[in-house]
Tab-separated table of C-alpha atoms in Angstrom:
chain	number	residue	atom	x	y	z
A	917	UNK	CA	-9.624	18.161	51.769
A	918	UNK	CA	-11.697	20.373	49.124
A	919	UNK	CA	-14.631	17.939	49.615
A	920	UNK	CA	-14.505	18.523	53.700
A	921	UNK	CA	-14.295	22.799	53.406
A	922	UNK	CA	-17.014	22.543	50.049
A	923	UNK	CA	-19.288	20.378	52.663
A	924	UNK	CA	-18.887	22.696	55.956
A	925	UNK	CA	-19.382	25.579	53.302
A	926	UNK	CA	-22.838	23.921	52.172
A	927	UNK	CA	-24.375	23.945	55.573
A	928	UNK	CA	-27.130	25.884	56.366
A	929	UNK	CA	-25.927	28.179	59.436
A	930	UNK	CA	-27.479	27.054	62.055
A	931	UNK	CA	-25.424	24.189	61.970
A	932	UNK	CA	-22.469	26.280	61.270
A	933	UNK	CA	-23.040	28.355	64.853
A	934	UNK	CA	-23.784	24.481	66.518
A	935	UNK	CA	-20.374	23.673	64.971
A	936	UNK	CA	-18.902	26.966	66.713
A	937	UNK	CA	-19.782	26.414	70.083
A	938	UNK	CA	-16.708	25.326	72.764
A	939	UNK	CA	-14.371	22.386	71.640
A	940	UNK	CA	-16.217	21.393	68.561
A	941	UNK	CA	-15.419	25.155	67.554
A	942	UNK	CA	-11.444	23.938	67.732
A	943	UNK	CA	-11.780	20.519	65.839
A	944	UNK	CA	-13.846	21.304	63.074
A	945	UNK	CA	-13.130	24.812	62.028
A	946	UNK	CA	-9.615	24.000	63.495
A	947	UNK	CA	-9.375	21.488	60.889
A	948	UNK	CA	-11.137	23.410	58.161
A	949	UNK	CA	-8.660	26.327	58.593
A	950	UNK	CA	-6.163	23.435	58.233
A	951	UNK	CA	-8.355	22.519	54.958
A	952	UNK	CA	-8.379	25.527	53.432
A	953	UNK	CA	-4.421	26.293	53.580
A	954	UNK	CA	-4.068	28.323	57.097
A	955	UNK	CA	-2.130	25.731	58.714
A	956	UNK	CA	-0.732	27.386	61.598
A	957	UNK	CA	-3.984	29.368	62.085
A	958	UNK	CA	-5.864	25.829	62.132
A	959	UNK	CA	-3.343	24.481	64.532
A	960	UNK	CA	-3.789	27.168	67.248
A	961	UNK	CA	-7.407	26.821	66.350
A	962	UNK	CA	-7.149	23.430	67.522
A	963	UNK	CA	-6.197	24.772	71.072
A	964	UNK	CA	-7.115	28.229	71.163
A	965	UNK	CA	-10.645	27.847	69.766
A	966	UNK	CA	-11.968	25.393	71.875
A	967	UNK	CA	-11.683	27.518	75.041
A	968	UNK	CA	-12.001	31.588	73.497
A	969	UNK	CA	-12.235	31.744	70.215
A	970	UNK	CA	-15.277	30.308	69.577
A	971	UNK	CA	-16.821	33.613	70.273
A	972	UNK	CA	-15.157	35.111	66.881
A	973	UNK	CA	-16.348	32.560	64.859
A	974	UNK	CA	-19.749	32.788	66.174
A	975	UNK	CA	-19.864	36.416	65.064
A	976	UNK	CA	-17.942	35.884	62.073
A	977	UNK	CA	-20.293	33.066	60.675
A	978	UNK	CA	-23.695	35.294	61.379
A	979	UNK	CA	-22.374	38.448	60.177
A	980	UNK	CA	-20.633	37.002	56.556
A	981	UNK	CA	-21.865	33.179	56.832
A	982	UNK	CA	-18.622	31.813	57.358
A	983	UNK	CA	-15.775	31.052	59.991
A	984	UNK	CA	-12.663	33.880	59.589
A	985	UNK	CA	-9.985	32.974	58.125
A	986	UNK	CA	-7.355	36.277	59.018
A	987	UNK	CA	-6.183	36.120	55.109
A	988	UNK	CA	-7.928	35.626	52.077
């Protein structure tokens, strides 16, 4: 699972905002946030971030380079 969040990590971001846009937004960071440890945040992800919060992670990944997390 390290190998899958070191990889989305590694991309250069414009692939990471491609990745963001509605429904692949909810699988792949869905299942990155799943990755990296937030399992009920990559669960609602799943659903939530296909259809609305793809917009966060959007602004998220240009303003830091990465998808939000909500804990560190």
């Amino acid at each position: 699972m390290k190998e899958f969040v070191k990889a989305i990590d590694g991309l250069h971001i414009i692939l990471k905002i491609i990745l963001a846009l509605p429904v692949l937004d909810g699988i792949v960071y869905g299942i990155y946030r799943i990755c990296n440890g937030h399992v009920i945040a990559g669960i609602l992800w799943i659903f939530l971030g296909a259809s609305i919060l793809w917009i966060v992670d959007i602004i998220t990944i240009i303003l830091s380079g990465k998808p939000t997390l909500f804990a560190q």
